[in-house]
CSV table of C-alpha atoms in Angstrom, one decimal:
chain,number,residue,atom,x,y,z
A,163,MET,CA,5.5,-19.8,-5.4
A,164,HIS,CA,8.8,-20.9,-6.4
A,165,GLY,CA,7.2,-21.4,-10.0
A,166,PHE,CA,7.6,-17.5,-10.3
A,167,ALA,CA,11.2,-17.5,-9.0
A,168,ASN,CA,12.4,-17.2,-12.5
A,169,PRO,CA,12.6,-13.5,-13.6
A,170,ALA,CA,12.0,-14.3,-17.2
A,171,ARG,CA,8.9,-16.3,-16.3
A,172,PHE,CA,7.7,-13.3,-14.0
A,173,LEU,CA,8.4,-10.8,-16.8
A,174,ARG,CA,6.2,-12.8,-19.2
A,175,ILE,CA,3.3,-12.7,-16.8
A,176,ALA,CA,3.8,-9.1,-15.6
A,177,ARG,CA,3.9,-7.9,-19.3
A,178,TRP,CA,0.1,-8.6,-19.8
A,179,LEU,CA,-1.1,-8.5,-16.1
A,180,MET,CA,0.3,-5.1,-15.3
A,181,PRO,CA,-1.6,-3.1,-18.1
A,182,LEU,CA,-4.7,-5.2,-17.4
A,183,CYS,CA,-4.6,-4.2,-13.7
A,184,MET,CA,-3.8,-0.8,-14.5
A,185,GLY,CA,-6.6,-0.4,-16.9
A,186,ALA,CA,-9.3,-2.2,-15.1
A,187,GLY,CA,-8.3,-0.4,-11.9
A,188,ILE,CA,-8.6,3.2,-13.5
A,189,VAL,CA,-11.9,2.5,-15.0
A,190,VAL,CA,-13.4,0.9,-11.8
A,191,ALA,CA,-11.8,3.5,-9.5
A,192,PHE,CA,-12.7,6.6,-11.5
A,193,GLY,CA,-16.3,5.1,-12.2
A,194,ALA,CA,-16.6,4.5,-8.3
A,195,LEU,CA,-15.5,7.9,-7.5
A,196,GLY,CA,-18.0,9.3,-10.1
A,197,TRP,CA,-20.8,7.2,-8.5
A,198,GLY,CA,-19.9,8.4,-5.1
A,199,LEU,CA,-19.3,12.1,-5.7
A,200,LEU,CA,-22.2,12.7,-8.1
A,201,ALA,CA,-24.9,9.9,-7.5
A,202,ALA,CA,-24.7,8.7,-4.0
A,203,PRO,CA,-26.5,10.7,-1.5
A,204,ALA,CA,-25.0,13.1,1.2
A,205,GLU,CA,-25.1,11.8,4.6
A,206,ARG,CA,-27.6,12.7,7.3
A,207,LEU,CA,-25.2,14.1,9.7
A,208,GLN,CA,-22.0,14.9,7.8
A,209,GLY,CA,-23.7,16.2,4.7
A,210,GLU,CA,-21.4,16.4,1.5
A,211,THR,CA,-18.2,16.0,3.5
A,212,VAL,CA,-18.9,12.4,3.8
A,213,ARG,CA,-18.0,11.9,-0.1
A,214,ILE,CA,-14.3,12.0,0.7
A,215,VAL,CA,-14.8,8.5,2.3
A,216,TYR,CA,-14.5,7.1,-1.4
A,217,LEU,CA,-11.0,8.2,-1.5
A,218,HIS,CA,-9.9,8.2,2.3
A,219,VAL,CA,-10.8,4.7,3.0
A,220,PRO,CA,-9.3,2.9,-0.2
A,221,ALA,CA,-6.0,4.9,0.6
A,222,ALA,CA,-6.3,3.7,4.2
A,223,TRP,CA,-6.6,0.2,3.2
A,224,LEU,CA,-3.7,0.3,0.7
A,225,GLY,CA,-1.2,2.1,3.0
A,226,MET,CA,-1.7,-0.8,5.3
A,227,ALA,CA,-1.9,-3.5,2.7
A,228,GLY,CA,1.4,-1.9,1.2
A,229,TRP,CA,3.2,-2.8,4.5
A,230,MET,CA,1.6,-6.0,4.8
A,231,GLY,CA,3.0,-6.8,1.1
A,232,ILE,CA,6.7,-5.7,2.5
A,233,ALA,CA,6.2,-8.0,5.5
A,234,VAL,CA,5.1,-11.1,3.4
A,235,ALA,CA,8.0,-10.4,0.8
A,236,SER,CA,10.5,-10.1,3.8
A,237,PHE,CA,9.2,-13.3,5.5
A,238,THR,CA,9.5,-15.1,2.0
A,239,GLU,CA,13.0,-13.7,1.5
A,240,LEU,CA,14.3,-14.7,5.0
A,241,VAL,CA,12.7,-18.0,4.9
A,242,TRP,CA,12.9,-19.2,1.4
A,243,ARG,CA,15.4,-16.9,-0.1
A,244,HIS,CA,13.0,-16.2,-3.0
A,245,PRO,CA,14.8,-14.4,-5.5
A,246,LEU,CA,12.0,-11.8,-6.2
A,247,ALA,CA,10.9,-11.3,-2.7
A,248,GLY,CA,13.2,-8.3,-2.0
A,249,ILE,CA,12.2,-6.8,-5.2
A,250,ALA,CA,8.6,-7.2,-4.5
A,251,ALA,CA,9.1,-5.4,-1.1
A,252,ARG,CA,10.9,-2.5,-2.8
A,253,ALA,CA,8.1,-2.4,-5.3
A,254,CYS,CA,5.5,-2.1,-2.6
A,255,ALA,CA,7.0,0.8,-0.5
A,256,VAL,CA,6.6,3.7,-2.6
A,257,PRO,CA,2.9,3.2,-3.6
A,258,GLY,CA,2.2,2.3,0.0
A,259,ALA,CA,3.8,5.4,1.3
A,260,VAL,CA,1.9,7.4,-1.2
A,261,PHE,CA,-1.4,5.8,-0.1
A,262,THR,CA,-0.7,6.4,3.5
A,263,ALA,CA,0.1,10.0,2.8
A,264,VAL,CA,-3.2,10.3,0.8
A,265,CYS,CA,-4.7,8.7,3.9
A,266,LEU,CA,-3.4,11.3,6.2
A,267,ILE,CA,-4.2,14.4,3.9
A,268,THR,CA,-7.7,13.3,3.2
A,269,GLY,CA,-8.4,12.4,6.9
A,270,SER,CA,-7.4,15.7,7.9
A,271,LEU,CA,-9.4,17.5,5.4
A,272,TRP,CA,-12.5,15.4,6.7
A,273,GLY,CA,-11.5,15.9,10.2
A,274,ARG,CA,-11.8,19.7,10.1
A,275,PRO,CA,-15.4,19.9,9.3
A,276,ALA,CA,-16.3,16.7,11.4
A,277,TRP,CA,-14.4,17.2,14.4
A,278,GLY,CA,-13.5,21.0,14.2
A,279,THR,CA,-9.8,20.4,14.0
A,280,TRP,CA,-7.2,19.4,11.3
A,281,TRP,CA,-5.4,17.0,13.7
A,282,VAL,CA,-5.7,15.2,16.9
A,283,TRP,CA,-3.0,12.8,18.6
A,284,ASP,CA,-5.2,9.8,19.0
A,285,GLY,CA,-4.4,6.2,18.4
A,286,ARG,CA,-5.7,5.9,14.8
A,287,LEU,CA,-4.1,9.0,13.5
A,288,THR,CA,-0.9,8.7,15.2
A,289,SER,CA,-0.3,5.1,14.4
A,290,MET,CA,-1.1,6.0,10.7
A,291,LEU,CA,1.5,8.7,10.9
A,292,VAL,CA,3.9,6.1,12.5
A,293,LEU,CA,3.3,3.9,9.3
A,294,LEU,CA,4.4,6.7,7.2
A,295,PHE,CA,7.7,7.2,9.0
A,296,LEU,CA,8.1,3.3,9.0
A,297,TYR,CA,7.9,3.6,5.1
A,298,PHE,CA,10.4,6.4,4.9
A,299,GLY,CA,12.8,4.6,7.3
A,300,TRP,CA,12.3,1.2,5.3
A,301,MET,CA,13.1,3.0,2.0
A,302,ALA,CA,16.1,4.7,3.5
A,303,LEU,CA,17.5,1.5,4.8
A,304,SER,CA,16.8,-0.6,1.5
A,305,GLN,CA,18.5,2.2,-0.6
A,306,ALA,CA,21.6,2.1,1.8
A,307,SER,CA,21.7,-1.7,1.7
A,308,GLU,CA,21.4,-1.5,-2.1
A,309,ALA,CA,24.3,0.9,-2.5
A,310,SER,CA,26.7,-0.8,0.2
A,311,ASP,CA,26.2,-4.6,-0.7
A,312,GLY,CA,24.1,-4.8,-3.7
A,313,GLY,CA,21.0,-5.6,-1.5
A,314,GLN,CA,22.4,-8.6,0.2
A,315,SER,CA,21.7,-7.3,3.6
A,316,LYS,CA,18.8,-8.9,5.6
A,317,ALA,CA,18.2,-5.7,7.6
A,318,PRO,CA,15.5,-4.4,5.3
A,319,ALA,CA,13.6,-7.7,5.6
A,320,ILE,CA,14.0,-7.9,9.4
A,321,PHE,CA,12.7,-4.2,9.5
A,322,GLY,CA,9.7,-5.0,7.3
A,323,LEU,CA,8.6,-7.9,9.6
A,324,VAL,CA,9.2,-5.9,12.9
A,325,GLY,CA,7.2,-2.9,11.2
A,326,ALA,CA,4.2,-5.1,10.7
A,327,VAL,CA,3.5,-5.0,14.4
A,328,ASN,CA,2.0,-1.5,13.7
A,329,ILE,CA,-0.7,-3.0,11.5
A,330,PRO,CA,-3.0,-4.4,14.1
A,331,ILE,CA,-2.4,-1.3,16.1
A,332,ILE,CA,-3.8,0.8,13.5
A,333,HIS,CA,-6.8,-1.6,13.1
A,334,TYR,CA,-7.7,-1.9,16.7
A,335,SER,CA,-6.7,1.6,17.8
A,336,VAL,CA,-10.3,2.7,17.8
A,337,THR,CA,-11.5,0.0,20.4
A,338,TRP,CA,-8.5,0.0,22.4
A,339,TRP,CA,-8.2,3.8,23.2
A,340,ASN,CA,-10.7,6.5,23.2
A,341,SER,CA,-10.8,8.2,19.7
A,342,LEU,CA,-12.5,10.8,17.8
A,343,HIS,CA,-12.2,8.5,14.9
A,344,GLN,CA,-15.3,6.2,14.3
A,345,PRO,CA,-15.3,2.7,14.8
A,346,PRO,CA,-15.0,0.2,11.7
A,347,SER,CA,-18.1,0.3,9.6
A,348,ILE,CA,-17.3,-2.7,7.6
A,349,THR,CA,-16.5,-5.7,9.4
A,350,MET,CA,-16.3,-9.5,8.4
A,351,GLY,CA,-19.6,-10.5,7.2
A,352,LYS,CA,-21.5,-7.2,8.0
A,353,SER,CA,-21.6,-3.4,7.4
A,354,ALA,CA,-23.0,-0.6,9.3
A,355,MET,CA,-23.2,1.5,6.2
A,356,SER,CA,-26.3,1.9,3.9
A,357,GLY,CA,-26.0,0.2,0.6
A,358,ALA,CA,-26.0,3.7,-1.2
A,359,PHE,CA,-22.7,4.4,0.4
A,360,LEU,CA,-21.5,0.8,0.7
A,361,TRP,CA,-21.5,-0.2,-2.9
A,362,PRO,CA,-19.6,2.7,-4.6
A,363,LEU,CA,-16.9,2.4,-1.7
A,364,LEU,CA,-16.3,-1.3,-2.3
A,365,PHE,CA,-15.9,-0.6,-5.9
A,366,ALA,CA,-13.4,2.4,-5.2
A,367,MET,CA,-11.4,-0.1,-3.1
A,368,LEU,CA,-11.4,-2.7,-5.8
A,369,GLY,CA,-10.4,-0.1,-8.3
A,370,PHE,CA,-7.6,1.3,-6.2
A,371,THR,CA,-6.4,-2.1,-5.4
A,372,LEU,CA,-6.0,-2.9,-8.9
A,373,ILE,CA,-4.0,0.2,-9.6
A,374,PHE,CA,-1.9,-0.6,-6.7
A,375,GLY,CA,-1.1,-4.0,-8.1
A,376,GLY,CA,-0.5,-2.6,-11.5
A,377,VAL,CA,2.2,-0.2,-10.1
A,378,VAL,CA,3.6,-2.8,-8.0
A,379,LEU,CA,4.1,-4.8,-11.1
A,380,ALA,CA,5.3,-2.0,-13.0
A,381,ARG,CA,7.8,-1.4,-10.4
A,382,MET,CA,9.0,-4.9,-10.1
A,383,ARG,CA,9.6,-4.9,-13.9
A,384,ALA,CA,11.7,-1.7,-13.6
A,385,ILE,CA,13.8,-2.9,-10.8
A,386,LEU,CA,14.6,-6.2,-12.6
A,387,ALA,CA,15.4,-4.3,-15.9
A,388,ASN,CA,17.8,-2.0,-13.9
A,389,GLN,CA,19.3,-5.0,-12.1
A,390,GLN,CA,19.8,-6.9,-15.6
A,391,ALA,CA,21.4,-3.6,-17.1
A,392,GLU,CA,23.9,-3.2,-14.3
A,393,ALA,CA,24.8,-7.1,-14.6
A,394,ARG,CA,25.4,-6.5,-18.4
A,395,LEU,CA,27.6,-3.5,-17.5
A,396,ARG,CA,29.5,-5.4,-14.9
A,397,ARG,CA,30.2,-8.3,-17.2
A,398,LYS,CA,31.4,-5.9,-20.0
A,399,ALA,CA,33.6,-4.3,-17.6
A,400,LEU,CA,35.2,-7.5,-16.6
A,401,ALA,CA,35.7,-8.6,-20.2
A,402,ALA,CA,37.1,-5.3,-20.9
A,403,GLY,CA,39.6,-5.8,-17.9
A,404,ASP,CA,40.8,-9.1,-19.2
A,405,LEU,CA,41.8,-8.0,-22.4
C-alpha cells in the first residue's frame, strides 16, 4: 500500500488507468443497459417496469461502495497516515452521493407502479436517504476542514468511520424490519433471478463500477494537481516576501 504513497508514482499509474476504466466502463455499462432495455424479457408480474433494475441496483451498490471507500480511506489515514488516503476519501464522496441520489430517484420511479406510492418510510428507503445526508455532511465537514487547517483535521476521517455503521443497516434492513422492498435477489454464491435478467444486471454493475473507479481516479488527479498548484503559489509568495 505504501508503494503508492508517492503522489508522482500514483499519478503515473492513474494517467493510463483512469481512461482505461472510463472507456471500458462506458462500453460495458451502456452495452448492458441496451441488453437489459431492448433484449431482456419483461418480468411476469412487474412487466416492463422491471427494466429500471439495470440502473437502480448498480446505483444502490455504488452508493454503498462509495461510503465504504471513504471508510477504508479514513481508516488508512488514521492508522497509517497514508498521504493519499484523505484525497481518496474526498474523491469517493461526490460520485458516491450521485449514485445514492440516482438509487433513490429510480427506486421512487419503480415504487410508484409496483407499490402504488412514490415513497414509504421503511428501513431500506430511509437508511438510503440517511446515507445521502451522510454524504452531504461529510463533504461539508471536509470542505470546512480544508478551508480552516488545510485538511489536517481528523474529524472527516472519524466521521467516515462512524458513518459506515449505516452500510450493514441498509443491507439487512429488509430482513430486520417489515418492508415493501423485496429481499436481496443476489446473495453469496446464489441468485433468485433468472439468467435472462441476471447477466445484463451483472454486466451493468461491472460497467458502472468501472466508471465509478475512473471518476475517482480523475478526481484524485484533480485534487492532487490543485494541491500542487497551491503549494507552488505559496512557495512563490514566500520567495517574494524574502526579497
